XYZ file of C-alpha atoms in Angstrom:
651
model
C 48.110 37.456 39.200
C 51.327 37.814 40.787
C 52.725 38.015 44.137
C 54.229 41.029 45.246
C 57.036 41.007 48.254
C 54.922 41.201 51.016
C 52.649 37.971 50.149
C 49.704 39.352 49.317
C 48.235 38.797 45.800
C 47.960 41.796 43.451
C 45.875 41.520 40.418
C 46.702 43.587 37.244
C 43.167 44.467 35.698
C 43.602 46.181 32.254
C 39.733 46.573 31.544
C 39.873 50.192 32.654
C 41.891 51.598 30.152
C 41.422 54.930 28.944
C 41.333 53.989 25.266
C 38.483 51.840 25.999
C 36.659 53.776 28.797
C 36.752 57.268 27.051
C 35.093 56.229 23.733
C 32.093 54.847 25.455
C 31.714 57.911 28.117
C 31.810 60.175 25.045
C 29.488 58.444 22.846
C 26.801 58.060 25.729
C 27.187 62.118 26.762
C 26.512 62.805 22.642
C 23.880 60.589 22.670
C 21.917 62.365 25.516
C 23.267 65.854 24.132
C 21.975 65.493 20.868
C 18.192 64.625 21.934
C 18.545 67.673 24.531
C 20.160 69.706 21.159
C 23.207 70.988 23.641
C 24.754 74.047 21.852
C 21.454 74.972 19.746
C 19.499 78.197 20.988
C 16.918 77.363 23.178
C 13.101 78.820 22.944
C 12.727 80.103 26.330
C 16.572 81.502 26.264
C 16.513 85.143 26.715
C 18.699 87.395 24.126
C 21.947 88.560 24.794
C 22.694 92.378 25.453
C 24.209 92.916 22.224
C 20.762 91.981 20.524
C 18.266 94.176 22.766
C 17.115 96.777 20.806
C 16.630 99.875 23.111
C 14.163 101.710 21.127
C 11.873 98.578 21.262
C 9.170 98.701 23.778
C 8.556 94.641 23.498
C 12.153 94.232 24.847
C 11.358 95.555 28.409
C 9.020 94.173 30.895
C 5.681 95.203 31.252
C 4.483 95.697 34.780
C 0.653 94.789 33.790
C 1.684 91.782 31.714
C 1.614 88.614 33.705
C 4.482 85.736 32.608
C 3.657 83.112 30.095
C 4.738 80.300 32.621
C 3.225 78.036 30.011
C 5.715 78.543 27.362
C 8.407 77.277 30.036
C 6.390 74.272 31.243
C 5.609 73.093 27.485
C 9.360 73.209 26.423
C 9.864 69.797 24.784
C 13.740 69.544 25.734
C 13.438 70.029 29.223
C 13.083 66.520 30.188
C 16.379 65.790 28.057
C 18.268 68.611 28.984
C 17.816 67.587 33.041
C 18.597 63.862 31.893
C 21.630 65.251 30.609
C 22.626 66.893 33.054
C 22.122 64.166 35.836
C 24.170 61.860 33.672
C 26.889 64.324 33.569
C 26.366 64.752 37.406
C 26.845 60.980 37.864
C 29.897 60.603 35.733
C 31.626 63.253 37.623
C 30.926 61.623 40.866
C 32.653 58.658 39.261
C 35.920 60.739 38.198
C 35.348 60.688 34.784
C 36.568 64.508 34.885
C 39.629 63.345 35.916
C 39.991 60.788 33.889
C 39.547 62.593 30.921
C 41.738 65.632 32.114
C 44.732 63.057 32.537
C 44.171 61.694 28.847
C 45.420 65.187 28.032
C 48.621 63.794 28.549
C 48.308 61.322 26.095
C 50.863 60.559 23.477
C 47.965 59.531 20.787
C 46.090 62.713 19.473
C 43.146 60.985 18.922
C 42.810 60.443 22.652
C 43.489 63.779 23.225
C 40.851 65.015 20.758
C 38.138 62.570 22.477
C 39.555 64.434 26.088
C 38.626 67.429 24.910
C 35.431 66.788 23.215
C 34.351 64.660 26.726
C 35.541 68.124 28.564
C 33.514 70.343 26.533
C 30.302 68.457 27.068
C 31.013 68.435 30.624
C 31.454 71.959 30.650
C 28.444 72.738 28.637
C 26.621 70.827 31.192
C 27.890 72.642 34.150
C 26.787 76.020 32.722
C 23.152 74.873 32.045
C 20.612 76.044 34.558
C 19.302 72.777 35.060
C 22.460 71.823 36.735
C 21.750 74.394 39.408
C 18.705 72.907 40.133
C 20.702 69.655 41.523
C 21.121 70.685 45.201
C 23.543 67.733 45.663
C 26.046 69.109 43.390
C 27.436 71.540 45.318
C 30.938 71.418 43.664
C 30.000 72.740 40.437
C 30.948 76.173 40.488
C 34.160 74.847 41.290
C 34.137 72.220 38.394
C 32.914 75.087 36.342
C 35.995 77.201 37.308
C 38.323 74.504 36.504
C 37.157 73.567 33.371
C 36.834 77.259 32.206
C 40.248 78.169 33.343
C 41.351 74.516 31.087
C 39.540 75.309 28.163
C 40.738 78.704 27.843
C 44.404 77.544 28.476
C 44.150 74.958 25.930
C 43.014 77.560 23.323
C 45.548 79.957 24.392
C 48.101 77.400 23.848
C 47.025 76.299 20.389
C 46.717 79.879 19.590
C 50.297 80.247 20.470
C 51.488 77.025 18.753
C 49.400 78.066 15.575
C 51.451 81.335 15.548
C 54.585 79.777 15.556
C 54.493 76.935 12.779
C 52.514 78.343 10.075
C 51.397 75.044 8.780
C 47.309 74.767 8.841
C 47.323 71.132 8.966
C 48.269 71.229 12.664
C 46.855 74.170 13.710
C 43.670 71.629 14.638
C 46.143 69.297 16.760
C 45.116 68.830 20.784
C 48.190 70.067 22.310
C 49.716 67.108 24.640
C 50.288 67.857 28.140
C 53.077 66.577 30.362
C 52.078 64.178 32.661
C 53.090 66.538 35.844
C 50.426 69.037 34.333
C 47.581 66.782 33.627
C 47.904 64.749 37.157
C 47.824 67.912 38.711
C 44.183 69.027 37.120
C 42.703 65.491 37.641
C 43.651 66.010 41.061
C 42.337 69.415 41.553
C 39.042 68.192 40.139
C 38.783 65.196 42.653
C 39.789 67.830 45.683
C 37.269 70.506 44.177
C 34.592 68.006 44.893
C 35.158 67.711 48.481
C 35.228 70.945 50.456
C 36.009 69.112 53.662
C 39.941 68.062 51.982
C 42.483 69.548 53.819
C 44.443 70.642 50.358
C 40.557 72.221 49.265
C 41.661 75.754 50.243
C 45.183 75.879 48.706
C 44.070 74.261 45.265
C 40.606 76.593 45.356
C 43.127 79.525 45.241
C 45.699 78.710 42.788
C 42.754 78.827 40.173
C 41.388 81.979 41.566
C 44.161 84.037 41.327
C 45.008 83.481 37.870
C 44.416 86.521 35.604
C 46.001 86.190 32.519
C 43.644 85.766 29.733
C 40.367 85.966 31.777
C 41.729 82.822 33.824
C 43.040 80.617 31.714
C 45.197 77.785 32.969
C 49.168 79.025 32.512
C 50.881 76.160 33.326
C 49.740 73.816 30.613
C 53.554 73.014 29.852
C 54.895 73.822 33.440
C 55.145 72.474 36.566
C 51.669 73.811 38.321
C 51.910 75.012 42.124
C 54.728 72.907 42.969
C 56.708 75.654 44.322
C 53.901 77.488 46.196
C 52.930 73.915 47.841
C 56.554 72.743 48.587
C 57.615 75.730 50.350
C 54.382 76.224 51.960
C 54.220 79.403 54.319
C 51.468 77.930 55.990
C 51.287 79.020 59.890
C 50.256 75.537 60.838
C 53.251 73.362 60.498
C 50.791 70.282 59.913
C 49.088 71.814 57.019
C 52.677 72.891 55.563
C 53.895 69.409 55.534
C 50.879 68.193 54.017
C 50.906 70.648 51.355
C 54.700 69.405 50.954
C 53.892 65.918 50.748
C 51.063 66.475 48.318
C 53.536 68.208 46.004
C 56.332 65.630 46.320
C 53.649 62.978 45.687
C 52.228 64.710 42.486
C 56.360 65.033 41.355
C 56.525 60.937 41.974
C 53.655 59.883 39.775
C 54.046 62.976 37.168
C 57.628 62.097 36.251
C 56.650 59.373 33.622
C 58.744 60.299 30.514
C 61.370 62.605 29.313
C 59.083 64.940 28.544
C 57.739 65.402 32.361
C 61.234 65.216 33.217
C 62.163 68.201 31.135
C 59.458 70.249 32.273
C 60.517 69.197 36.015
C 63.858 70.295 35.385
C 63.290 73.649 33.919
C 61.860 74.838 37.119
C 65.337 73.598 38.787
C 62.936 71.341 41.063
C 65.623 68.236 41.297
C 68.442 70.788 42.567
C 65.545 72.135 45.241
C 65.254 68.286 46.057
C 68.644 67.752 46.703
C 69.037 70.831 49.078
C 66.275 69.821 50.991
C 67.305 66.455 51.427
C 70.192 67.413 53.131
C 68.544 69.938 55.217
C 66.068 67.287 56.383
C 68.811 65.116 57.778
C 70.672 67.807 59.276
C 67.381 68.856 61.081
C 66.888 64.935 62.039
C 70.297 64.767 63.544
C 69.489 68.121 65.773
C 65.882 66.615 66.496
C 67.735 63.434 67.355
C 70.338 65.067 69.838
C 67.126 66.473 71.712
C 65.847 63.380 72.133
C 62.201 64.685 71.385
C 59.650 62.445 70.047
C 59.564 64.357 66.490
C 62.489 62.224 65.336
C 61.023 60.770 62.562
C 59.244 63.888 61.148
C 60.806 64.435 57.978
C 61.318 60.728 57.052
C 58.309 60.401 54.818
C 59.327 63.613 52.844
C 62.954 62.173 52.436
C 61.460 58.798 51.472
C 59.376 60.387 48.602
C 62.361 62.531 47.793
C 64.319 59.690 46.793
C 61.392 57.870 45.055
C 61.437 60.925 42.869
C 64.738 60.701 42.181
C 64.886 57.323 41.494
C 61.945 57.952 39.135
C 63.318 60.579 37.379
C 66.704 58.340 36.537
C 64.350 55.460 35.528
C 62.331 57.414 33.128
C 63.846 61.109 32.694
C 66.104 59.238 29.740
C 68.767 61.032 28.447
C 67.702 64.899 29.676
C 68.013 63.140 32.971
C 71.791 61.966 32.808
C 72.898 65.403 31.196
C 70.995 67.398 33.798
C 71.707 65.371 36.768
C 74.899 63.483 36.417
C 76.692 65.960 34.181
C 74.867 69.281 35.129
C 74.180 68.609 38.944
C 76.876 66.199 39.904
C 74.603 63.843 41.450
C 77.504 61.260 42.484
C 79.299 63.672 44.694
C 76.159 64.710 46.483
C 75.745 61.151 46.963
C 79.200 60.663 48.617
C 78.327 63.469 51.037
C 75.292 62.186 52.007
C 76.648 58.925 53.054
C 79.424 60.430 54.809
C 77.881 62.867 56.530
C 74.077 61.324 57.508
C 75.098 57.361 57.507
C 74.129 57.439 61.147
C 70.553 58.440 60.641
C 68.140 55.958 59.132
C 67.368 58.417 56.222
C 70.242 56.565 54.269
C 68.809 53.019 54.157
C 67.274 50.872 51.527
C 65.626 53.378 49.368
C 68.816 55.386 49.331
C 70.940 52.655 47.923
C 67.627 51.705 45.137
C 67.924 55.286 44.129
C 71.972 54.769 43.536
C 71.278 52.049 41.897
C 68.949 53.687 39.565
C 71.592 56.361 38.999
C 74.385 53.916 38.017
C 72.295 52.092 35.824
C 71.350 55.296 34.157
C 74.788 56.582 33.939
C 76.059 53.460 32.230
C 73.005 53.254 29.862
C 73.680 56.879 28.750
C 77.224 56.535 28.495
C 77.285 53.465 25.880
C 74.316 55.343 24.371
C 76.162 58.213 23.474
C 79.756 56.721 23.079
C 80.243 57.374 19.571
C 78.825 60.852 19.897
C 79.918 62.110 23.203
C 83.919 63.029 22.222
C 84.624 64.540 25.953
C 86.381 61.922 28.118
C 83.993 62.666 31.178
C 84.233 60.428 34.330
C 80.724 60.462 35.994
C 81.791 59.188 39.087
C 85.130 57.671 41.023
C 84.002 54.146 41.406
C 86.706 52.896 43.911
C 85.358 55.917 46.097
C 81.865 54.727 45.990
C 82.299 51.186 46.424
C 84.058 52.081 49.577
C 81.404 54.210 50.761
C 78.817 52.003 50.060
C 80.447 49.100 52.018
C 81.309 51.252 54.728
C 77.544 52.157 55.041
C 76.803 48.421 54.993
C 79.132 47.533 57.463
C 77.901 49.904 59.854
C 73.908 49.213 59.241
C 74.768 45.587 59.547
C 76.460 45.808 62.827
C 74.682 48.384 64.797
C 71.710 46.817 66.923
C 68.341 47.293 65.971
C 67.868 49.734 69.567
C 70.031 52.150 68.009
C 68.029 52.350 64.723
C 64.780 54.936 64.786
C 63.664 53.238 61.596
C 63.001 49.232 62.174
C 60.930 49.024 59.110
C 63.989 48.638 56.642
C 64.484 44.702 55.785
C 68.037 43.353 56.147
C 67.473 41.287 53.240
C 66.252 43.955 50.689
C 69.363 46.085 52.090
C 71.613 43.616 51.646
C 70.187 42.582 48.324
C 70.151 46.234 47.113
C 73.981 46.867 48.218
C 74.973 44.042 46.238
C 73.340 45.163 43.325
C 74.864 48.350 43.549
C 78.492 46.925 43.662
C 77.543 44.695 40.992
C 76.939 47.359 38.990
C 79.982 49.161 39.953
C 81.880 46.501 38.836
C 80.265 46.309 35.104
C 81.176 50.002 34.845
C 85.019 49.025 35.802
C 85.560 45.894 33.477
C 83.288 46.098 30.947
C 84.224 49.729 29.346
C 87.341 48.744 27.646
C 87.352 51.493 25.411
C 87.598 54.371 28.249
C 91.192 55.329 28.824
C 90.006 55.749 32.609
C 88.744 52.166 32.882
C 92.124 50.901 31.812
C 93.842 53.024 34.369
C 91.380 51.210 36.615
C 92.563 47.862 36.016
C 95.982 48.982 36.382
C 95.277 49.804 39.854
C 92.619 47.050 40.659
C 94.799 44.609 42.598
C 96.894 47.576 44.667
C 96.539 48.432 48.150
C 95.111 51.941 48.728
C 94.242 53.771 51.694
C 91.317 54.983 49.685
C 90.052 51.496 49.131
C 87.600 49.004 50.349
C 88.421 48.290 54.193
C 89.073 44.706 54.571
C 87.015 44.661 57.703
C 83.701 46.180 55.801
C 84.501 43.636 53.115
C 84.453 40.710 55.548
C 81.200 41.816 56.965
C 79.867 41.960 53.702
C 81.286 38.851 52.361
C 79.725 36.678 55.492
C 76.087 37.823 54.736
C 76.406 36.741 51.334
C 77.688 32.922 52.239
C 74.471 31.636 51.576
C 73.127 33.232 48.808
C 74.852 32.272 45.468
C 74.099 35.047 43.291
C 74.581 37.981 45.743
C 78.294 36.379 46.419
C 79.090 36.395 43.120
C 78.327 40.120 42.480
C 79.989 40.703 45.653
C 83.056 38.706 45.019
C 83.824 39.947 41.894
C 83.208 43.800 42.945
C 85.727 43.259 46.347
C 88.265 41.441 44.455
C 88.516 43.829 41.326
C 88.979 47.140 43.785
C 91.902 48.374 45.787
C 91.943 47.413 49.799
C 92.777 49.201 52.438
C 94.514 47.352 55.513
C 95.231 48.419 58.921
C 99.359 49.128 59.521
C 101.143 49.805 62.480
C 103.605 52.814 62.983
C 105.886 50.915 61.185
C 103.759 50.094 58.050
C 103.055 46.898 58.212
C 99.909 44.843 58.793
C 98.599 44.776 62.056
C 97.496 41.365 63.774
C 94.222 41.463 63.897
C 93.960 43.074 60.398
C 95.826 39.974 59.188
C 93.576 37.560 61.043
C 90.692 39.041 58.925
C 92.340 38.545 55.834
C 93.245 34.972 56.367
C 89.484 34.652 56.815
C 88.530 36.865 53.936
C 90.754 34.585 51.831
C 89.058 31.238 53.274
C 85.889 32.042 52.574
C 86.257 33.169 49.474
C 88.297 29.935 48.279
C 85.582 27.648 50.215
C 83.032 29.090 48.506
C 84.548 28.045 44.948
C 84.282 24.417 46.389
C 81.053 24.330 48.533
C 79.112 25.624 45.740
C 80.781 25.080 42.178
C 78.581 27.912 41.023
C 80.260 31.142 40.685
C 78.686 32.889 37.761
C 78.406 36.235 36.152
C 74.912 37.022 36.298
C 74.970 40.990 36.693
C 73.685 42.883 33.476
C 72.646 45.934 32.182
C 71.911 45.436 28.571
C 72.385 43.130 25.385
C 75.915 44.641 24.930
C 77.476 43.216 28.542
C 80.008 40.014 28.349
C 78.836 36.315 28.220
C 78.418 34.622 31.025
C 81.516 32.486 30.634
C 83.916 35.827 30.402
C 82.378 37.216 33.407
C 82.583 33.823 35.246
C 86.501 34.058 34.285
C 87.014 37.267 35.328
C 85.362 36.750 38.885
C 87.728 33.392 39.619
C 90.694 35.084 38.182
C 89.762 38.226 40.580
C 89.451 35.929 43.437
C 92.995 33.930 42.951
C 94.867 37.238 42.446
C 93.277 38.788 45.531
C 94.176 35.648 47.653
C 97.720 36.262 46.110
C 97.914 39.769 47.202
C 96.402 39.874 50.434
C 98.545 36.966 51.508
C 101.414 38.650 50.581
C 101.034 41.888 52.959
C 101.828 40.216 56.561
C 103.551 37.606 57.622
C 101.417 34.363 57.709
C 102.515 31.882 59.752
C 103.337 28.366 58.786
C 100.247 26.433 59.589
C 97.699 29.019 57.927
C 99.761 29.164 54.672
C 99.107 25.487 54.641
C 95.403 25.960 55.085
C 95.280 28.690 52.406
C 97.359 26.644 50.404
C 95.150 23.421 50.460
C 92.143 25.271 49.193
C 93.898 26.986 46.442
C 94.616 23.431 45.653
C 91.670 22.018 45.909
C 90.430 24.632 43.253
C 92.325 23.443 40.599
C 89.360 21.433 38.340
C 87.263 24.678 38.828
C 90.045 26.900 37.699
C 91.303 24.711 35.035
C 87.690 24.121 33.758
C 87.508 28.229 33.328
C 90.529 28.677 31.668
C 92.373 30.358 34.505
C 95.483 27.472 35.191
C 97.904 30.111 34.759
C 96.366 32.234 37.252
C 95.810 29.317 39.684
C 99.230 28.283 39.252
C 100.788 31.556 40.175
C 98.654 32.078 43.233
C 99.631 28.479 44.451
C 103.523 29.539 43.751
C 103.065 32.518 45.969
C 101.037 30.926 48.980
C 102.643 27.883 49.126
C 104.742 27.075 52.080
C 108.522 26.119 51.575
C 109.005 22.311 51.381
C 110.640 21.604 55.073
C 111.899 18.120 53.539
C 112.338 15.964 50.644
C 112.330 12.405 52.164
C 108.501 12.110 52.196
C 106.988 10.381 49.202
C 104.040 11.891 48.154
C 100.496 10.743 46.318
C 100.378 13.499 43.199
C 96.999 11.657 42.568
C 95.395 13.041 45.714
C 96.258 16.648 44.507
C 92.788 17.619 42.720
C 90.979 16.380 45.775
C 89.195 18.505 48.122
C 90.391 18.498 51.688
C 87.737 17.689 54.627
C 86.614 21.471 55.988
C 85.139 21.950 59.178
C 82.455 24.247 59.628
C 83.872 27.714 59.482
C 86.249 26.887 56.308
C 88.997 25.299 59.178
C 91.256 22.269 58.183
C 90.066 19.262 60.137
C 92.867 17.580 62.128
C 95.499 20.404 62.084
C 98.237 18.864 64.355
C 101.909 19.531 64.042
C 102.777 16.490 62.369
C 100.018 16.452 59.889
C 100.682 20.429 58.767
C 104.423 19.218 58.328
C 103.336 16.319 56.160
C 100.927 18.630 54.064
C 103.428 21.116 53.650
C 105.759 18.516 52.083
C 103.163 17.640 49.861
C 102.050 20.765 48.612
C 106.023 21.365 47.954
C 105.696 18.180 45.500
C 102.649 19.507 43.977
C 104.129 22.877 43.279
C 106.927 21.374 41.576
C 104.820 18.908 39.441
C 102.757 21.752 38.266
C 105.697 23.927 37.458
C 107.290 21.026 35.243
C 103.883 20.061 33.776
C 103.018 23.780 32.542
C 106.842 24.063 31.444
C 106.660 20.761 29.276
C 102.909 22.191 27.628
C 104.480 25.466 26.978
C 107.473 23.629 25.160
C 105.268 21.609 23.563
């Protein structure tokens, strides 16, 4: 038993495994079929038309001869046949036919053989005249149609396979259907049993239209009925939407492995989904402008499309990487969606979860094929992607609940997903040293760029993760490893408002080191990731270098420089323990104010002690005299540390 996010208990019960249930069902059906002698010629069965002799008068009915009904009533197998049909009827009501059809996608050949044997007995039962006498079994003709179609489809598929493969030992293997095709058949059987179902007419029409090979199911290795349903031409908009949602749900549940994804990709379904999502978002804008009640008309479709894309990345394997990332270009599409439709509630948690799955799949596949793929291919621009993700979160976090039409999004879930996305981007930058492009990214990682992450958006995100140490580690490591964008005036200097945000950003980063003392690198994709110590060192180094860079971008006033310097000094023990003393000393020398006087004696033993901080990270008791004394002390500390470092190097 495990508890999900909604605090509801969910029990995972594995007693209904098909490998356990199906052999029992088949054994029971075979026992009844054996007593009823299913497959043998019945004594009351009329001869086939090919066996009738036109010259034999006994083969034609005599008007003066009465029917011998006693012979039919004395059939010893009639009761067994009726029992067999009743058992099949009850099992069909329990969904056993759907279960058997789903097992046709099993990777185990024995399971597929059990499935075919079970379906054969079901087909024999629905074709018996005893089945026609069951009045309640009104869906029997539809079941017979579907089972006949599947039987012929498997026979045609196996014949084609045997023709291609001359090995006789493989000709008796049951073909393995992709999961998306098997699930379609299983759900079609369930719908066929309910004439009142809203999907009954379209599913029934799909099988009635099949004409090849006397109605053989021709989508054994393809995506059945998706284009017809997703691009429905129904006059009723509600019915068209139901068919569209049914088709999307089929994709969501059917893409379970790389084999199923290849079937979907051959029909160009991912391209259709991407263009449809963009169209739904544009439609959302037009409806929202008119202020009608149908604003959320396409939210469900967009949500399922994102879930389908996430499943494709998680289960599609290398094929999804080559098709979606290299072929289609999913990351440019992601950037365009964020830039164009950020104001809509459709770019929400599920959208960023899909982005996270795409990033993780890309990193895994790039590392797996690293030795084989000699082409220097860059799947996405991490700087631009991180910039858009942070800006998107800033807009989502600052807008009031009344401005959004989708209030069901959890702010904590959105924050957690965005942090994971940024952490994965940081992994792509820092942990792929063999790529020449990643080295160039490291060279520009501490520069100021117009296309960098805006300092205002970074500040909003950092404030949200102050109380969450794990999220802070991911965010700090990424924001301090990417170029930063600042607001400048007409003279090219940093604006005062931007300077205040820079100071607040630096104080939060440095204060977080002192308050928690638990900054560790925890984000990992696979076993090839760097260890925790190396990741921690990288994060601390990035914070110090980012503090040094930001404080050099504008003219920091004397008291503010003293406050930042005090925080840097207080981080000495943590930085030294992590092996980052040299970086710490460079940062201290850069941010420390000049010593206004050499007359005050200082106690250097206080240099490693954290100074008292206020609730917002500010220094307590910050009057003019104390600021001057602290500046003198900081100057002495810098001098002492420089001499200590020089003596250590000489030794």
